[in-house]
Amino acid sequence: MDDLLLLAGELAENNNFKNDTFNEDTKPDGEYLVVLESIKLRMSETTGTEWFSLTLKVVEGDYIEEKFYVNLFLTEKTVKRTLTILMRLLSSMGYEIDVTMFSDKNTIAESFQSLVGEQTTLVKQTSKNGFINYSFKGGE
């Protein structure tokens, strides 16, 4: 922590912070064996938009120990897609779908805490427009 000023100076020099891809997902499209590290219900203080924030860590292959940060939004347009992805996550880990887990956002967040530490296969696919889509595979 003592080197914060030094690090900030390096990033500010010649606008290097604009070139830093630390927070960008640069891993290639494909399938990744991951473990669910966390799932949290979040809300924007400015817009009120809510979403589920998932953190998944790669457990094998070239990207071992790297993380994926997947946000599943709860807007009118995206809620059906979000529920579909969450159900696929549950199924990919070998669990049966219990619709009572989906009675409200807080129940989902609480119910999914039992999945933390479980492994699954995350599929990353980038569209022609550059939008990254995540889904889960397995448990069929």
PDB file of C-alpha atoms in Angstrom:
ATOM      1  CA  MET A   1       0.000   0.000   0.000  1.00  0.00           C
ATOM      2  CA  ASP A   2       2.983   2.304   0.459  1.00  0.00           C
ATOM      3  CA  ASP A   3       3.551   2.270  -3.295  1.00  0.00           C
ATOM      4  CA  LEU A   4       0.112   3.667  -4.220  1.00  0.00           C
ATOM      5  CA  LEU A   5       1.494   7.078  -5.115  1.00  0.00           C
ATOM      6  CA  LEU A   6       4.234   5.497  -7.242  1.00  0.00           C
ATOM      7  CA  LEU A   7       1.730   3.241  -9.029  1.00  0.00           C
ATOM      8  CA  ALA A   8      -0.670   6.153  -9.580  1.00  0.00           C
ATOM      9  CA  GLY A   9       2.197   8.197 -11.033  1.00  0.00           C
ATOM     10  CA  GLU A  10       3.089   5.397 -13.463  1.00  0.00           C
ATOM     11  CA  LEU A  11      -0.533   5.070 -14.589  1.00  0.00           C
ATOM     12  CA  ALA A  12      -0.966   8.847 -14.965  1.00  0.00           C
ATOM     13  CA  GLU A  13       2.299   9.258 -16.919  1.00  0.00           C
ATOM     14  CA  ASN A  14       1.427   9.673 -20.597  1.00  0.00           C
ATOM     15  CA  ASN A  15      -2.181   8.613 -19.813  1.00  0.00           C
ATOM     16  CA  ASN A  16      -1.107   4.971 -19.330  1.00  0.00           C
ATOM     17  CA  PHE A  17      -4.306   4.318 -17.349  1.00  0.00           C
ATOM     18  CA  LYS A  18      -6.197   4.509 -20.657  1.00  0.00           C
ATOM     19  CA  ASN A  19      -4.189   1.562 -21.969  1.00  0.00           C
ATOM     20  CA  ASP A  20      -4.505  -0.595 -18.856  1.00  0.00           C
ATOM     21  CA  THR A  21      -6.765  -3.581 -19.640  1.00  0.00           C
ATOM     22  CA  PHE A  22      -6.776  -4.911 -16.072  1.00  0.00           C
ATOM     23  CA  ASN A  23     -10.565  -4.746 -15.761  1.00  0.00           C
ATOM     24  CA  GLU A  24     -11.306  -5.870 -19.297  1.00  0.00           C
ATOM     25  CA  ASP A  25     -12.027  -9.511 -20.022  1.00  0.00           C
ATOM     26  CA  THR A  26      -9.422 -10.380 -22.634  1.00  0.00           C
ATOM     27  CA  LYS A  27      -9.738 -14.151 -22.300  1.00  0.00           C
ATOM     28  CA  PRO A  28     -10.733 -15.797 -25.604  1.00  0.00           C
ATOM     29  CA  ASP A  29     -14.179 -17.174 -26.334  1.00  0.00           C
ATOM     30  CA  GLY A  30     -14.609 -20.765 -25.233  1.00  0.00           C
ATOM     31  CA  GLU A  31     -15.440 -23.005 -22.323  1.00  0.00           C
ATOM     32  CA  TYR A  32     -13.863 -22.613 -18.895  1.00  0.00           C
ATOM     33  CA  LEU A  33     -14.096 -24.875 -15.860  1.00  0.00           C
ATOM     34  CA  VAL A  34     -14.838 -22.422 -13.053  1.00  0.00           C
ATOM     35  CA  VAL A  35     -15.829 -22.298  -9.414  1.00  0.00           C
ATOM     36  CA  LEU A  36     -18.473 -19.829  -8.239  1.00  0.00           C
ATOM     37  CA  GLU A  37     -16.730 -17.560  -5.724  1.00  0.00           C
ATOM     38  CA  SER A  38     -19.641 -15.233  -5.006  1.00  0.00           C
ATOM     39  CA  ILE A  39     -23.077 -14.100  -6.084  1.00  0.00           C
ATOM     40  CA  LYS A  40     -24.469 -10.812  -4.812  1.00  0.00           C
ATOM     41  CA  LEU A  41     -27.571  -8.743  -5.455  1.00  0.00           C
ATOM     42  CA  ARG A  42     -26.507  -5.173  -6.199  1.00  0.00           C
ATOM     43  CA  MET A  43     -28.319  -1.911  -6.921  1.00  0.00           C
ATOM     44  CA  SER A  44     -27.170   1.311  -8.528  1.00  0.00           C
ATOM     45  CA  GLU A  45     -27.681   4.224  -6.171  1.00  0.00           C
ATOM     46  CA  THR A  46     -28.153   6.609  -9.102  1.00  0.00           C
ATOM     47  CA  THR A  47     -30.491   4.642 -11.369  1.00  0.00           C
ATOM     48  CA  GLY A  48     -32.024   2.050  -9.047  1.00  0.00           C
ATOM     49  CA  THR A  49     -31.123  -0.707 -11.513  1.00  0.00           C
ATOM     50  CA  GLU A  50     -30.581  -4.041  -9.824  1.00  0.00           C
ATOM     51  CA  TRP A  51     -28.408  -6.949 -10.931  1.00  0.00           C
ATOM     52  CA  PHE A  52     -26.757 -10.129  -9.776  1.00  0.00           C
ATOM     53  CA  SER A  53     -22.979  -9.902  -9.688  1.00  0.00           C
ATOM     54  CA  LEU A  54     -21.186 -13.251 -10.052  1.00  0.00           C
ATOM     55  CA  THR A  55     -17.476 -13.844  -9.536  1.00  0.00           C
ATOM     56  CA  LEU A  56     -16.141 -17.064 -11.061  1.00  0.00           C
ATOM     57  CA  LYS A  57     -12.562 -18.325 -10.855  1.00  0.00           C
ATOM     58  CA  VAL A  58     -10.997 -20.544 -13.532  1.00  0.00           C
ATOM     59  CA  VAL A  59      -9.776 -23.796 -11.971  1.00  0.00           C
ATOM     60  CA  GLU A  60      -7.900 -25.436 -14.859  1.00  0.00           C
ATOM     61  CA  GLY A  61      -6.246 -24.678 -18.174  1.00  0.00           C
ATOM     62  CA  ASP A  62      -4.265 -21.728 -19.483  1.00  0.00           C
ATOM     63  CA  TYR A  63      -6.214 -19.171 -17.461  1.00  0.00           C
ATOM     64  CA  ILE A  64      -6.165 -20.931 -14.069  1.00  0.00           C
ATOM     65  CA  GLU A  65      -6.764 -18.572 -11.132  1.00  0.00           C
ATOM     66  CA  GLU A  66      -8.078 -15.794 -13.431  1.00  0.00           C
ATOM     67  CA  LYS A  67     -11.583 -14.517 -12.780  1.00  0.00           C
ATOM     68  CA  PHE A  68     -14.718 -13.781 -14.721  1.00  0.00           C
ATOM     69  CA  TYR A  69     -17.075 -11.080 -13.463  1.00  0.00           C
ATOM     70  CA  VAL A  70     -20.568 -11.704 -14.798  1.00  0.00           C
ATOM     71  CA  ASN A  71     -23.371  -9.187 -14.263  1.00  0.00           C
ATOM     72  CA  LEU A  72     -26.951 -10.310 -14.833  1.00  0.00           C
ATOM     73  CA  PHE A  73     -29.282  -7.321 -14.909  1.00  0.00           C
ATOM     74  CA  LEU A  74     -32.855  -7.173 -13.646  1.00  0.00           C
ATOM     75  CA  THR A  75     -34.445  -4.691 -16.011  1.00  0.00           C
ATOM     76  CA  GLU A  76     -37.758  -5.179 -17.759  1.00  0.00           C
ATOM     77  CA  LYS A  77     -35.914  -6.177 -20.952  1.00  0.00           C
ATOM     78  CA  THR A  78     -33.352  -8.499 -19.328  1.00  0.00           C
ATOM     79  CA  VAL A  79     -35.105 -10.210 -16.417  1.00  0.00           C
ATOM     80  CA  LYS A  80     -36.210 -13.265 -18.447  1.00  0.00           C
ATOM     81  CA  ARG A  81     -32.679 -13.725 -19.804  1.00  0.00           C
ATOM     82  CA  THR A  82     -31.218 -13.346 -16.302  1.00  0.00           C
ATOM     83  CA  LEU A  83     -33.572 -15.965 -14.838  1.00  0.00           C
ATOM     84  CA  THR A  84     -32.730 -18.314 -17.724  1.00  0.00           C
ATOM     85  CA  ILE A  85     -28.993 -17.949 -17.090  1.00  0.00           C
ATOM     86  CA  LEU A  86     -29.433 -18.469 -13.336  1.00  0.00           C
ATOM     87  CA  MET A  87     -31.506 -21.603 -13.955  1.00  0.00           C
ATOM     88  CA  ARG A  88     -28.814 -22.890 -16.340  1.00  0.00           C
ATOM     89  CA  LEU A  89     -26.199 -22.203 -13.653  1.00  0.00           C
ATOM     90  CA  LEU A  90     -28.207 -24.203 -11.139  1.00  0.00           C
ATOM     91  CA  SER A  91     -28.756 -27.050 -13.608  1.00  0.00           C
ATOM     92  CA  SER A  92     -25.107 -27.059 -14.736  1.00  0.00           C
ATOM     93  CA  MET A  93     -24.107 -27.772 -11.138  1.00  0.00           C
ATOM     94  CA  GLY A  94     -26.418 -30.785 -11.030  1.00  0.00           C
ATOM     95  CA  TYR A  95     -29.299 -29.271  -9.074  1.00  0.00           C
ATOM     96  CA  GLU A  96     -32.989 -29.570  -9.836  1.00  0.00           C
ATOM     97  CA  ILE A  97     -34.869 -26.324 -10.498  1.00  0.00           C
ATOM     98  CA  ASP A  98     -37.032 -25.384  -7.526  1.00  0.00           C
ATOM     99  CA  VAL A  99     -39.151 -22.444  -8.685  1.00  0.00           C
ATOM    100  CA  THR A 100     -39.688 -21.306  -5.087  1.00  0.00           C
ATOM    101  CA  MET A 101     -36.026 -20.182  -5.155  1.00  0.00           C
ATOM    102  CA  PHE A 102     -37.123 -17.574  -7.689  1.00  0.00           C
ATOM    103  CA  SER A 103     -39.992 -16.008  -5.742  1.00  0.00           C
ATOM    104  CA  ASP A 104     -38.160 -12.665  -5.407  1.00  0.00           C
ATOM    105  CA  LYS A 105     -34.675 -11.155  -5.885  1.00  0.00           C
ATOM    106  CA  ASN A 106     -33.598 -11.532  -2.268  1.00  0.00           C
ATOM    107  CA  THR A 107     -34.701 -15.174  -2.151  1.00  0.00           C
ATOM    108  CA  ILE A 108     -32.657 -15.845  -5.298  1.00  0.00           C
ATOM    109  CA  ALA A 109     -29.591 -14.198  -3.774  1.00  0.00           C
ATOM    110  CA  GLU A 110     -29.987 -16.149  -0.522  1.00  0.00           C
ATOM    111  CA  SER A 111     -30.744 -19.474  -2.228  1.00  0.00           C
ATOM    112  CA  PHE A 112     -27.763 -19.236  -4.549  1.00  0.00           C
ATOM    113  CA  GLN A 113     -25.343 -18.764  -1.643  1.00  0.00           C
ATOM    114  CA  SER A 114     -25.342 -22.553  -1.279  1.00  0.00           C
ATOM    115  CA  LEU A 115     -23.766 -22.774  -4.761  1.00  0.00           C
ATOM    116  CA  VAL A 116     -20.661 -20.809  -3.737  1.00  0.00           C
ATOM    117  CA  GLY A 117     -17.702 -23.165  -4.051  1.00  0.00           C
ATOM    118  CA  GLU A 118     -19.382 -25.357  -6.689  1.00  0.00           C
ATOM    119  CA  GLN A 119     -17.815 -25.988 -10.101  1.00  0.00           C
ATOM    120  CA  THR A 120     -19.412 -25.587 -13.503  1.00  0.00           C
ATOM    121  CA  THR A 121     -18.505 -24.849 -17.101  1.00  0.00           C
ATOM    122  CA  LEU A 122     -18.753 -21.212 -18.142  1.00  0.00           C
ATOM    123  CA  VAL A 123     -19.145 -20.511 -21.852  1.00  0.00           C
ATOM    124  CA  LYS A 124     -17.920 -17.149 -23.122  1.00  0.00           C
ATOM    125  CA  GLN A 125     -19.059 -16.027 -26.574  1.00  0.00           C
ATOM    126  CA  THR A 126     -18.521 -12.609 -28.150  1.00  0.00           C
ATOM    127  CA  SER A 127     -21.080 -11.352 -30.678  1.00  0.00           C
ATOM    128  CA  LYS A 128     -20.200  -9.602 -33.939  1.00  0.00           C
ATOM    129  CA  ASN A 129     -21.010  -6.307 -32.176  1.00  0.00           C
ATOM    130  CA  GLY A 130     -18.439  -7.049 -29.458  1.00  0.00           C
ATOM    131  CA  PHE A 131     -21.012  -7.850 -26.761  1.00  0.00           C
ATOM    132  CA  ILE A 132     -19.841 -10.667 -24.472  1.00  0.00           C
ATOM    133  CA  ASN A 133     -22.414 -13.327 -23.619  1.00  0.00           C
ATOM    134  CA  TYR A 134     -21.939 -15.808 -20.788  1.00  0.00           C
ATOM    135  CA  SER A 135     -23.827 -19.037 -20.261  1.00  0.00           C
ATOM    136  CA  PHE A 136     -23.368 -22.262 -18.328  1.00  0.00           C
ATOM    137  CA  LYS A 137     -23.076 -25.799 -19.626  1.00  0.00           C
ATOM    138  CA  GLY A 138     -23.489 -29.172 -18.019  1.00  0.00           C
ATOM    139  CA  GLY A 139     -25.987 -31.042 -15.892  1.00  0.00           C
ATOM    140  CA  GLU A 140     -28.065 -32.044 -18.886  1.00  0.00           C
TER     141      GLU A 140
END
